[in-house]
Short mmCIF file of C-alpha atoms in Angstrom, two decimals:
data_model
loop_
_atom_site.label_atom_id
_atom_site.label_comp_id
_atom_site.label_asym_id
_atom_site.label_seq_id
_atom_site.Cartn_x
_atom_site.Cartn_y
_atom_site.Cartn_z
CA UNK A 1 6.78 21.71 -1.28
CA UNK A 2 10.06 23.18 -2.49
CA UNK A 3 10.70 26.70 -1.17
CA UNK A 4 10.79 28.43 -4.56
CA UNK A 5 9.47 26.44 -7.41
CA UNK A 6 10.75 27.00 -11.09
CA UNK A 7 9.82 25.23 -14.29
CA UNK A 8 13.59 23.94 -15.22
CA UNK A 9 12.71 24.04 -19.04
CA UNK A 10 14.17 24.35 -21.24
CA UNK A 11 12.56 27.35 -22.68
CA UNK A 12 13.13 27.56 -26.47
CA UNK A 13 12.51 31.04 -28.19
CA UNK A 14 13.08 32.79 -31.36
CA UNK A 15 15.08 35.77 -31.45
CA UNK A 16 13.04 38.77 -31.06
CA UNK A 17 10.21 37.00 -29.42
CA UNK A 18 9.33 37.53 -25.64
CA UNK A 19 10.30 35.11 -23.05
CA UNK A 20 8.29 34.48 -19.57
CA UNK A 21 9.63 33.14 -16.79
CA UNK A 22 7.95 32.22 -14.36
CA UNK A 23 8.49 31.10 -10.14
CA UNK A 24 6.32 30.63 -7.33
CA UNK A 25 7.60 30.81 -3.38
CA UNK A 26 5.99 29.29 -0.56
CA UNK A 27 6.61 31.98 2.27
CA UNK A 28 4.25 35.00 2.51
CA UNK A 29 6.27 36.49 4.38
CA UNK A 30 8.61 36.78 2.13
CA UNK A 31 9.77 40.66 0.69
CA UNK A 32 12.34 41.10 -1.66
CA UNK A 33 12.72 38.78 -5.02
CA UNK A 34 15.27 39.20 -7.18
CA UNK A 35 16.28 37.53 -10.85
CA UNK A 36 19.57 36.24 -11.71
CA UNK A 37 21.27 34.85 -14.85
CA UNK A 38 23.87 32.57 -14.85
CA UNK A 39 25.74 31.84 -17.44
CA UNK A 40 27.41 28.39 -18.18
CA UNK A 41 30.75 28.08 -15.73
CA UNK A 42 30.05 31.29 -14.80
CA UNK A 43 28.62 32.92 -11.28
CA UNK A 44 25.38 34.29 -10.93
CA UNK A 45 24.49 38.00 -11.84
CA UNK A 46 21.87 40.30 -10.57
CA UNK A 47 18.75 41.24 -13.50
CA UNK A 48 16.36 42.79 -11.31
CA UNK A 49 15.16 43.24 -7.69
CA UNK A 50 11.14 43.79 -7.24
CA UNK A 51 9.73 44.39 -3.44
CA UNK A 52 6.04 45.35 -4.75
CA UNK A 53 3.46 44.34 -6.21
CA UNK A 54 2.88 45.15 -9.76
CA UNK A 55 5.46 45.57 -12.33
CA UNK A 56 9.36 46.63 -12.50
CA UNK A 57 10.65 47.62 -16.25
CA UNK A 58 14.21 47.99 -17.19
CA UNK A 59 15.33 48.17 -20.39
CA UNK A 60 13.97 45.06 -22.22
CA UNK A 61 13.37 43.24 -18.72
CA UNK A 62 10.69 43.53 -16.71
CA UNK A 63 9.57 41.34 -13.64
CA UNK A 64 5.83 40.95 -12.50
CA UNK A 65 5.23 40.21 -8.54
CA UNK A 66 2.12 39.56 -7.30
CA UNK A 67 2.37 38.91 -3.45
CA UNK A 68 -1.55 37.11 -2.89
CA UNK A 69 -0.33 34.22 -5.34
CA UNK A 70 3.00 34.26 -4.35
CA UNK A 71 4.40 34.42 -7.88
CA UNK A 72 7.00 36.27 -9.65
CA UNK A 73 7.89 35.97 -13.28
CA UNK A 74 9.92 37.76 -15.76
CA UNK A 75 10.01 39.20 -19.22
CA UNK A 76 12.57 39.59 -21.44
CA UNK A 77 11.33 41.50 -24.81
CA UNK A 78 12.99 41.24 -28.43
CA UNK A 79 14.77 38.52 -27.05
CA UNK A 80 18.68 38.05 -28.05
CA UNK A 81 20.94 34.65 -28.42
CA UNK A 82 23.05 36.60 -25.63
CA UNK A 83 19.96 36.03 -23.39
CA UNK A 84 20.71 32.36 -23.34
CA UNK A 85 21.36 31.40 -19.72
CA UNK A 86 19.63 30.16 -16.98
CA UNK A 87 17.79 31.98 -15.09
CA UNK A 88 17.18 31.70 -11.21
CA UNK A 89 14.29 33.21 -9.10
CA UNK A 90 15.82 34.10 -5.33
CA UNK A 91 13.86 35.05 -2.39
CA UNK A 92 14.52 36.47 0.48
CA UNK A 93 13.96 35.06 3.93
CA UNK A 94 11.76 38.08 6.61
CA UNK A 95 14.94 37.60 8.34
CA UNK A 96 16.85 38.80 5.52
CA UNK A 97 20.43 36.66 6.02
CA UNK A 98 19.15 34.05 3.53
CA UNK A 99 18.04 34.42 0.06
CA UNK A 100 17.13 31.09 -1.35
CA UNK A 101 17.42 30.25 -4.80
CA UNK A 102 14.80 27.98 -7.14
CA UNK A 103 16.68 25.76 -9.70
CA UNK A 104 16.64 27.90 -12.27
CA UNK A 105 15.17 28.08 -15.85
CA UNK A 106 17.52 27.29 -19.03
CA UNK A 107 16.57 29.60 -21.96
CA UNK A 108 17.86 28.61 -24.85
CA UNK A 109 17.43 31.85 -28.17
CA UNK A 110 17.84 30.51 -30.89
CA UNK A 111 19.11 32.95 -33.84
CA UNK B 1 39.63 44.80 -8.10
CA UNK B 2 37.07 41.86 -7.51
CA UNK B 3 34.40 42.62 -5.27
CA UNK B 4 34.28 39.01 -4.15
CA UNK B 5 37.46 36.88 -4.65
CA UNK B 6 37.54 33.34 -4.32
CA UNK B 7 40.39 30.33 -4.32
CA UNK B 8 41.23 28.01 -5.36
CA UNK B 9 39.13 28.20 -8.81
CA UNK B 10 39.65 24.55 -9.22
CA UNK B 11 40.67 21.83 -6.99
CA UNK B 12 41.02 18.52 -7.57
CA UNK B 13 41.63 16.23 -4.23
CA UNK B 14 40.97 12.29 -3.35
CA UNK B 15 38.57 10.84 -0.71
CA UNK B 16 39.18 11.64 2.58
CA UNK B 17 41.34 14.65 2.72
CA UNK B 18 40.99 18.22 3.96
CA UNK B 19 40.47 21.16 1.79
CA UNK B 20 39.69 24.66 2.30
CA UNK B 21 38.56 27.36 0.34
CA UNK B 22 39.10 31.18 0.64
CA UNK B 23 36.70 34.19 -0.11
CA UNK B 24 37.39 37.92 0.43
CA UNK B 25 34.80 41.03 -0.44
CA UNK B 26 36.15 44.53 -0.81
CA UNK B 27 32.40 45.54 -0.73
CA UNK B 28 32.45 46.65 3.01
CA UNK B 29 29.40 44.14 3.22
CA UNK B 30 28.64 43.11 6.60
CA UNK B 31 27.00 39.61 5.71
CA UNK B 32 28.97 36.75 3.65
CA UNK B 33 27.92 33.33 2.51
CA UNK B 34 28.87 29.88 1.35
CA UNK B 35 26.44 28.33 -1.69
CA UNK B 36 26.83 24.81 -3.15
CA UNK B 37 25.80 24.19 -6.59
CA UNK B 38 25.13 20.67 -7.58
CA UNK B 39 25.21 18.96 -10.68
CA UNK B 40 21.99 19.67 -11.55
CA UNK B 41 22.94 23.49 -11.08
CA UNK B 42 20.69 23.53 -8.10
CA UNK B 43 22.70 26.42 -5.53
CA UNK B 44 21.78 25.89 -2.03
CA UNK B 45 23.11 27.59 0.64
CA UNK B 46 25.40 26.38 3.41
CA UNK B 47 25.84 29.64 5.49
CA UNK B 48 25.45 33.21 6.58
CA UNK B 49 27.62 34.86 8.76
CA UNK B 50 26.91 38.76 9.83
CA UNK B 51 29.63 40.72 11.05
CA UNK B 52 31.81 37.66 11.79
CA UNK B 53 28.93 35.88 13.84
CA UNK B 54 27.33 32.77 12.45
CA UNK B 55 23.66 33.38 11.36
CA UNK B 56 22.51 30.59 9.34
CA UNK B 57 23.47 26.84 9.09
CA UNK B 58 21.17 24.97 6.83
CA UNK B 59 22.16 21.34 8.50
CA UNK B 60 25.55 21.06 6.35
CA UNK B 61 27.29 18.15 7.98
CA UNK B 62 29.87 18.89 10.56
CA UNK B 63 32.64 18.08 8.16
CA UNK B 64 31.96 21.70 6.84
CA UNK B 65 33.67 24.62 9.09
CA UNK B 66 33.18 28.07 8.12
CA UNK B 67 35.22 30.58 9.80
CA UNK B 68 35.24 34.16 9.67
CA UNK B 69 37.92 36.39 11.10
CA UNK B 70 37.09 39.71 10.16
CA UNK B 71 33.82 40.81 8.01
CA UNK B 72 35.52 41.09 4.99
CA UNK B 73 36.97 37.35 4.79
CA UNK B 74 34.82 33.61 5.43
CA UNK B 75 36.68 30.38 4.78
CA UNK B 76 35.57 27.32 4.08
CA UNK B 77 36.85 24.57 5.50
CA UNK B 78 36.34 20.94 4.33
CA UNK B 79 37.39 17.56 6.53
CA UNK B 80 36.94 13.86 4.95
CA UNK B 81 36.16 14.88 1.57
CA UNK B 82 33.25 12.53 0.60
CA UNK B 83 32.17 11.78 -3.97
CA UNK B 84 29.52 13.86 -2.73
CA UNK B 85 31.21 17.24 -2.09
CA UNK B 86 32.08 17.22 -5.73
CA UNK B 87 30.10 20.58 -6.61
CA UNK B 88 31.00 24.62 -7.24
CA UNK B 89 31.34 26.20 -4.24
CA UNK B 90 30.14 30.30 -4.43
CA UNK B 91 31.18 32.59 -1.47
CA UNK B 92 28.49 35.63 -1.68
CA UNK B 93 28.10 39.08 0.41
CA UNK B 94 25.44 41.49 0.64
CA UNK B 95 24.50 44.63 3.11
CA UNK B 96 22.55 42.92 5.86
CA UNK B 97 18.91 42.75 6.17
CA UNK B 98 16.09 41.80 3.75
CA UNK B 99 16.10 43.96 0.37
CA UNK B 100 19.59 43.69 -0.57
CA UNK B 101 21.09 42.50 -3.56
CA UNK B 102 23.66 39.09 -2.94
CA UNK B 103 27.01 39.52 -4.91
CA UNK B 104 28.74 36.19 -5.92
CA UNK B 105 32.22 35.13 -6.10
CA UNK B 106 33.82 33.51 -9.30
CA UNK B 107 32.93 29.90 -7.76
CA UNK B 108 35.61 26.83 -6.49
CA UNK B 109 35.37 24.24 -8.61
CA UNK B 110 35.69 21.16 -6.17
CA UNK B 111 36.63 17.68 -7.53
CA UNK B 112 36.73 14.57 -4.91
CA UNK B 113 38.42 11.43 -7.14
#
């Protein structure tokens, strides 16, 4: 079983619709999740961090965790072409000196 | 000023040599990485270092030597480049400890011919 588990997609939305992403991880112990996009050629940027369960808005993101199924997804409302990317679900280690990353989601809004 | 700074951007070497690969952070992070990303976009990590000490090796062939002389720099060097090093390379920092946010570098774009 891989680590963190991603459907790779792609994900093909309208603009204006909402997107879910979804990931699952395999390590309860496990604390801090994060979201990154990365665009094409370019690194990897920071959406969102969540450390508890329940839900984490900002602006038209918002991530979900729920610890007891070991999932984490994300939301992106009134979804924009700009939003096109892929998307990567990280976790961190209990350790904390190594965040692994799942393979990532390609969202493709289509205008 | 980049936070994390990274070169070369591209490189483009034959079978068999030796490369390496800088990376710098102006963060004042304590903890630095190496990533590969495949083809398939799939970014792994290589290393973590913390405060110049290594913490993590995730069985990367002994080709690969990291080396960190201060907190703020880790190199990356490469020996008997093999087809299969052909990836992006990402160096990466963060505070240390679980919680904190990973900040990438630009990315070395690594060719073997």
């Amino acid at each position: 079983q891989k680590e963190v588990e991603q459907n790779s997609g792609p994900l093909s939305v309208p603009e204006g619709a909402i997107a879910s992403l979804n990931c699952t991880y395999s390590d309860r112990g496990s604390q801090s999740f994060f979201w990154y996009r990365q665009y094409s050629g370019k690194s990897p940027e920071l959406i969102m961090s969540i450390y508890s369960n329940g839900d984490k808005e900002d602006g038209r993101f918002t991530a979900q965790l729920n610890k007891a199924s070991q999932y984490v997804s994300l939301l992106i409302r009134d979804s924009q072409p700009s939003d096109s990317a892929t998307y990567l679900c990280a976790v961190n280690s209990p350790g904390g000196f190594k965040t692994i990353f799942g393979a990532g989601t390609r969202l493709f809004v289509k205008a | 000023d980049t936070a994390v700074s990274q070169t070369p951007k591209y490189l483009v070497t034959q079978m068999g040599n030796d490369k390496s690969i800088k990376c710098e952070q102006n963060l004042g992070h304590d903890t630095m990485y190496w990533y590969k990303q495949d083809s398939k976009k799939f970014l792994k990590i290589m290393f973590s270092y913390n405060n110049k000490e290594l913490i993590i090796n995730e069985t990367v062939p002994n080709r690969f030597s990291p080396k960190s002389p201060d907190k703020a720099h880790l190199n990356l060097h490469i020996n008997s480049l093999e087809l299969g090093d052909s990836a992006v390379y990402f160096c990466a920092s963060s505070r240390p400890g679980p919680g904190n946010t990973i900040y990438f570098g630009e990315g070395s774009w690594l060719t073997v011919v």
